[in-house]
Coordinates of C-alpha atoms and ligand atoms in Angstrom, one line a residue:
M5 CA 0.1 -0.2 0.0
L6 CA 1.3 3.4 -1.2
F7 CA 0.7 7.2 0.4
F8 CA 2.0 9.8 -2.2
S9 CA 1.9 13.3 -0.6
H10 CA 4.4 16.1 -1.0
P11 CA 4.9 19.2 1.5
A12 CA 4.4 21.5 -1.7
C13 CA 1.3 20.5 -1.4
L14 CA 0.6 22.9 1.9
E15 CA 1.7 25.8 0.3
H16 CA -1.0 26.8 -1.8
D17 CA -3.5 28.6 0.0
P18 CA -6.6 30.3 -1.8
R19 CA -7.3 32.1 1.4
E20 CA -4.6 34.4 0.3
G21 CA -7.0 36.0 -2.3
L22 CA -10.4 34.7 -1.2
Y23 CA -11.3 35.0 2.0
G24 CA -12.9 32.0 4.3
H25 CA -12.0 29.6 1.4
P26 CA -12.6 26.0 2.5
E27 CA -9.9 24.3 0.3
Q28 CA -6.9 25.1 2.8
P29 CA -3.7 23.4 3.8
G30 CA -5.3 22.5 6.9
R31 CA -7.2 19.8 5.0
L32 CA -4.1 17.8 4.4
R33 CA -2.6 18.7 7.6
A34 CA -5.3 16.7 9.5
I35 CA -5.2 13.8 7.3
E36 CA -1.8 13.7 7.9
A37 CA -2.2 13.7 11.5
A38 CA -4.7 11.3 11.8
L39 CA -2.7 8.7 9.6
A40 CA 0.4 9.1 11.8
A41 CA -1.9 8.5 15.0
R42 CA -2.5 5.1 13.3
G43 CA 0.8 4.2 12.3
W44 CA 0.1 5.2 8.5
L45 CA -1.8 1.8 8.6
G46 CA 1.5 0.3 7.8
W47 CA 1.4 2.1 4.3
E48 CA 4.8 3.0 2.7
R49 CA 5.0 7.0 2.3
R50 CA 6.7 8.4 -0.9
E51 CA 7.1 12.1 -1.9
A52 CA 5.3 12.8 -4.9
P53 CA 7.4 13.9 -8.0
T54 CA 6.5 17.1 -9.9
A55 CA 4.1 16.0 -13.0
S56 CA 6.0 16.7 -16.2
E57 CA 5.0 18.6 -19.4
G58 CA 4.4 15.9 -20.7
E59 CA 2.0 14.0 -18.6
L60 CA 0.1 17.3 -18.2
A61 CA -0.1 17.6 -21.9
M62 CA -2.0 14.4 -22.2
V63 CA -5.0 16.3 -20.9
H64 CA -4.4 20.2 -20.5
P65 CA -2.9 22.2 -23.9
R66 CA 0.2 23.9 -23.1
E67 CA -1.4 27.3 -23.1
H68 CA -3.6 26.4 -19.9
V69 CA -0.6 24.8 -18.3
E70 CA 1.4 28.0 -19.2
A71 CA -1.1 30.3 -18.6
I72 CA -1.5 28.8 -14.8
R73 CA 2.2 29.0 -14.4
E74 CA 2.6 32.5 -15.3
L75 CA -0.3 33.6 -13.1
C76 CA 1.5 31.7 -10.1
R77 CA 5.0 33.4 -11.1
S78 CA 3.5 37.3 -11.5
G79 CA 2.3 36.4 -7.8
G80 CA -1.0 34.7 -8.6
G81 CA -4.7 36.0 -8.2
A82 CA -8.4 34.5 -8.0
I83 CA -9.2 32.8 -11.6
D84 CA -13.1 33.1 -10.6
G85 CA -15.1 33.3 -7.4
D86 CA -13.9 30.0 -6.4
T87 CA -10.4 29.3 -7.7
Y88 CA -7.2 30.7 -6.8
A89 CA -3.6 30.1 -7.5
G90 CA -0.8 31.7 -5.5
A91 CA 2.7 32.2 -6.1
A92 CA 3.3 28.6 -4.6
S93 CA 0.3 27.1 -6.1
Y94 CA 2.3 26.0 -9.7
E95 CA 4.3 23.7 -7.6
A96 CA 1.6 22.1 -5.5
A97 CA -0.6 21.5 -8.5
L98 CA 2.7 20.1 -10.2
R99 CA 3.1 17.8 -7.0
S100 CA -0.6 17.1 -6.7
A101 CA -0.8 15.8 -10.7
G102 CA 2.6 13.9 -9.8
A103 CA 1.4 12.3 -6.9
A104 CA -1.4 10.5 -9.2
C105 CA 0.6 9.8 -11.9
A106 CA 3.2 8.3 -9.5
L107 CA 0.6 6.6 -8.0
T108 CA -0.5 5.2 -11.3
R109 CA 3.2 4.0 -12.3
A110 CA 3.9 2.3 -9.1
L111 CA 0.6 0.4 -9.3
L112 CA 1.0 -0.8 -12.9
A113 CA 4.6 -1.7 -12.2
G114 CA 3.0 -3.7 -9.7
E115 CA 4.8 -2.4 -6.5
A116 CA 1.9 -2.1 -4.9
R117 CA -2.2 -3.5 -5.5
V118 CA -3.4 0.0 -3.8
G119 CA -2.5 3.3 -3.1
F120 CA -3.4 7.0 -2.2
A121 CA -2.6 10.3 -3.7
A122 CA -3.4 12.9 -1.4
G123 CA -2.5 16.2 -3.0
R124 CA -4.0 19.3 -3.4
P125 CA -5.3 21.3 -5.3
P126 CA -8.0 19.0 -6.2
G127 CA -8.6 18.3 -9.5
H128 CA -11.9 16.8 -11.2
H129 CA -13.4 20.2 -12.1
A130 CA -10.8 21.3 -14.0
D131 CA -11.5 21.4 -17.7
P132 CA -8.5 20.7 -20.6
S133 CA -8.4 24.7 -20.7
R134 CA -10.0 26.3 -17.8
A135 CA -9.4 26.0 -14.1
M136 CA -12.5 26.1 -11.9
G137 CA -14.0 24.7 -8.5
F138 CA -10.5 24.9 -6.9
C139 CA -9.2 22.8 -9.3
L140 CA -5.9 24.0 -11.8
F141 CA -5.1 20.6 -13.6
D142 CA -7.2 17.4 -13.4
N143 CA -4.9 15.1 -11.4
V144 CA -7.1 11.8 -11.8
A145 CA -7.3 12.3 -15.6
V146 CA -3.9 13.2 -16.2
A147 CA -3.1 9.7 -14.2
A148 CA -5.8 7.9 -16.4
A149 CA -4.5 9.4 -19.7
L150 CA -0.7 8.6 -18.6
A151 CA -1.9 4.7 -18.1
I152 CA -3.5 4.2 -21.3
E153 CA -1.0 6.7 -23.4
E154 CA 2.2 5.4 -21.9
L155 CA 1.6 2.6 -19.8
G156 CA 0.2 0.2 -22.3
V157 CA -3.3 -0.2 -20.1
E158 CA -6.4 -0.5 -22.5
R159 CA -9.1 0.5 -20.4
V160 CA -9.6 2.3 -17.1
F161 CA -12.5 2.8 -14.4
V162 CA -12.9 5.9 -12.8
V163 CA -15.5 6.3 -10.5
D164 CA -15.7 9.6 -8.5
W165 CA -17.6 9.8 -5.1
D166 CA -16.8 13.5 -4.6
V167 CA -20.4 14.9 -3.9
H168 CA -20.1 17.3 -6.6
H169 CA -19.8 16.2 -10.2
G170 CA -16.5 15.6 -11.5
N171 CA -17.6 17.5 -14.7
G172 CA -13.8 18.0 -16.0
T173 CA -13.1 14.7 -15.8
A174 CA -16.5 13.6 -17.7
E175 CA -15.5 16.6 -20.4
I176 CA -12.1 15.3 -20.8
F177 CA -12.8 11.6 -21.5
R178 CA -16.5 12.1 -22.9
R179 CA -15.9 11.0 -26.6
R180 CA -13.8 8.2 -25.5
D181 CA -14.7 4.1 -25.2
D182 CA -11.3 3.7 -23.1
V183 CA -12.1 5.1 -20.1
L184 CA -15.7 4.4 -18.0
F185 CA -16.5 7.2 -15.9
A186 CA -19.0 7.0 -13.4
S187 CA -19.7 9.7 -10.6
I188 CA -22.5 9.9 -7.8
H189 CA -23.2 13.5 -7.1
Q190 CA -25.6 15.4 -5.4
G191 CA -27.8 16.9 -8.2
G192 CA -28.8 20.8 -8.6
I193 CA -25.5 22.1 -6.8
F194 CA -21.9 23.2 -8.3
P195 CA -21.2 22.5 -10.9
G196 CA -24.4 22.0 -12.6
T197 CA -23.5 19.1 -14.8
G198 CA -23.8 15.7 -14.3
A199 CA -27.4 15.1 -15.4
L200 CA -28.6 11.1 -15.5
G201 CA -29.1 11.3 -19.3
D202 CA -25.8 12.5 -20.1
A203 CA -24.3 9.4 -20.9
G204 CA -21.0 10.7 -22.9
S205 CA -21.1 11.4 -26.9
G206 CA -20.1 9.9 -30.1
P207 CA -17.8 7.0 -29.4
G208 CA -17.9 7.5 -25.7
E209 CA -21.6 7.0 -25.4
G210 CA -22.4 4.7 -22.9
F211 CA -18.8 5.2 -21.1
T212 CA -20.0 8.0 -19.0
I213 CA -22.3 7.1 -15.9
N214 CA -23.8 10.4 -14.5
L215 CA -26.0 9.5 -11.2
P216 CA -27.3 12.6 -9.1
V217 CA -28.9 11.6 -6.2
P218 CA -31.0 14.4 -3.7
A219 CA -29.8 16.5 -1.0
G220 CA -30.0 14.4 2.2
S221 CA -29.3 11.0 0.3
E222 CA -28.0 9.1 3.1
E223 CA -25.4 5.5 2.4
D224 CA -28.3 3.3 1.1
V225 CA -29.0 5.2 -1.6
W226 CA -24.9 5.8 -2.3
L227 CA -24.1 2.2 -1.9
S228 CA -26.7 0.8 -3.6
L229 CA -26.4 3.1 -6.5
L230 CA -22.4 1.9 -6.5
E231 CA -23.2 -2.0 -5.8
H232 CA -25.9 -2.5 -8.4
V233 CA -25.6 0.3 -11.4
V234 CA -21.8 1.6 -11.2
L235 CA -19.9 -1.7 -10.3
P236 CA -22.1 -4.0 -12.8
A237 CA -21.5 -1.8 -15.5
A238 CA -17.6 -1.7 -14.4
A239 CA -17.3 -5.2 -14.5
E240 CA -18.6 -5.4 -18.1
F241 CA -15.7 -2.9 -19.1
E242 CA -13.4 -5.1 -17.6
P243 CA -11.0 -2.4 -16.2
Q244 CA -7.2 -2.8 -15.8
L245 CA -6.9 -0.1 -13.5
V246 CA -9.4 1.5 -11.3
L247 CA -8.9 5.2 -10.2
I248 CA -11.2 6.6 -7.3
S249 CA -12.3 10.6 -7.4
A250 CA -12.2 10.4 -4.1
G251 CA -13.8 13.6 -2.4
F252 CA -15.2 13.0 1.1
D253 CA -17.7 16.2 0.9
A254 CA -21.1 13.8 1.0
H255 CA -20.2 13.3 4.5
R256 CA -22.8 14.4 6.8
D257 CA -20.6 17.1 8.6
D258 CA -19.5 18.6 5.5
P259 CA -20.6 22.3 5.0
L260 CA -20.3 22.6 1.1
A261 CA -23.2 20.2 0.3
G262 CA -26.2 18.3 1.8
C263 CA -25.5 14.6 1.6
R264 CA -25.5 12.2 4.7
L265 CA -22.9 9.6 4.5
E266 CA -21.3 8.5 7.6
T267 CA -17.3 7.8 7.9
S268 CA -18.0 4.3 7.8
S269 CA -20.1 4.8 4.4
F270 CA -16.6 5.8 2.8
A271 CA -15.2 2.7 4.2
Q272 CA -18.2 0.8 2.7
M273 CA -17.4 2.0 -0.7
A274 CA -13.7 1.4 -0.7
C275 CA -14.7 -2.2 0.3
Q276 CA -17.0 -2.3 -2.8
V277 CA -14.4 -1.1 -5.6
R278 CA -11.3 -3.0 -3.5
D279 CA -13.5 -6.4 -3.9
A280 CA -14.9 -5.4 -7.3
A281 CA -11.4 -4.8 -8.3
A282 CA -9.9 -7.8 -6.6
G283 CA -12.2 -9.9 -9.1
W284 CA -11.1 -7.8 -12.3
G285 CA -7.4 -8.3 -11.3
A286 CA -7.4 -4.4 -11.6
P287 CA -5.2 -2.5 -8.7
V288 CA -7.0 0.7 -7.0
G289 CA -5.8 4.3 -6.7
A290 CA -7.4 6.8 -4.9
V291 CA -6.9 10.5 -5.8
L292 CA -8.0 13.0 -3.3
E293 CA -10.5 15.4 -4.3
G294 CA -12.8 17.1 -1.7
G295 CA -14.0 17.1 1.8
Y296 CA -14.3 20.5 4.0
D297 CA -15.0 19.1 7.5
L298 CA -11.3 18.6 8.5
E299 CA -12.2 15.8 11.2
A300 CA -14.9 14.2 8.9
L301 CA -12.4 14.6 6.1
A302 CA -9.4 13.0 7.8
D303 CA -11.4 10.3 9.6
S304 CA -12.9 9.3 6.0
V305 CA -9.6 9.0 4.3
V306 CA -8.3 6.9 7.2
A307 CA -11.4 4.9 6.6
T308 CA -10.8 4.3 3.2
M309 CA -7.3 3.6 3.3
A310 CA -7.8 1.3 5.9
A311 CA -11.0 -0.5 3.8
L312 CA -8.6 -0.6 0.7
G313 CA -5.7 -2.2 2.5
G314 CA -8.1 -5.0 3.5
E315 CA -10.1 -4.4 6.4
G316 CA -13.6 -5.1 6.9
E317 CA -15.8 -6.6 4.6
T318 CA -18.7 -5.5 1.9
V319 CA -22.0 -5.8 3.3
S320 CA -24.7 -5.9 0.5
S321 CA -27.0 -3.0 0.3
A322 CA -30.4 -3.0 -0.9
P323 CA -31.7 -6.2 -2.8
E324 CA -31.9 -3.5 -6.3
P325 CA -30.8 0.4 -6.5
L326 CA -32.4 2.6 -4.2
V327 CA -33.9 5.5 -6.2
T328 CA -35.1 2.6 -7.9
S329 CA -36.8 3.0 -11.0
R330 CA -34.6 5.9 -12.9
A331 CA -31.4 4.2 -11.9
A332 CA -33.0 0.7 -13.0
S333 CA -33.9 2.3 -16.5
H334 CA -30.2 3.7 -16.6
V335 CA -28.6 0.4 -16.2
S336 CA -30.8 -0.9 -18.9
H337 CA -29.8 2.1 -20.7
Y338 CA -26.0 1.1 -20.4
W339 CA -26.7 -2.5 -21.2
S340 CA -28.6 -1.3 -24.3
L341 CA -25.7 0.4 -25.5
A342 CA -22.8 -2.3 -24.2
Ligands
ZN10 ZN1 -16.6 18.3 -4.3

């Protein structure tokens, strides 16, 4: 089990330009303190390298990378009302993407079966040419592209359980059939994308799964969608690598959204993904996204890592997907495309 991070990820601080910003260095400090208190769960810690220009270029046009770099070099500033880059943010963003890439390389080299990339800024809202939603580069997308373009993988499954739709990742792979992207997210909140009926485009139709859930949704809804919709579709896809866009803002204590997962819910989701991936013979890499209540975030990361590392058992949720009729018709839609 491998854990990647870098001290430079603590130097990116949107509060420099956006007062009271929730995506702050204390998030990573809380995670690392909670892990240290548990002896890092026995995981090996590695320092994240910087992502190379070539790695970023698999997802982001050179102009976007240069624009972020120049903004940071000039002292930084707000990119929009949510998104900020300061003088230290370019290095942090390179390490954050680099953590996801290094994790992917290590997993595919057989150095570990599971791992966690704990970088910040997060990534899943970043479009190819546009930073947004606290995100500068799409870390998980860069890692997925790297796996396919350089590391010999033909099919990557990205499951995004952050409470917000992973619009950047969805857009990057919208027209591709070699990355299956599945997102469970609260409908009606930022970024406003991820409608149930959006299943991808062109050759990528059927390879995007968007499952918006209502505010107030609890563990039974999330777990049943994962068990009965997402993982069966992923099994058909036969992925060789599983990446989790691991946000923890669907926790009931999170201040940014309205879902009601418990800390143990993340462990259950991780158990489900772990066991499914083991059946497919695919390694699992989790990449940190959101999560803004420091205690809930730290505890949920520990629970997720413990589960990925083998603790706990998958408990089957409901006999069929909750939010039933729409989700069930969704499944048959995917089967019809398969
Ligand atoms: Zn989020």
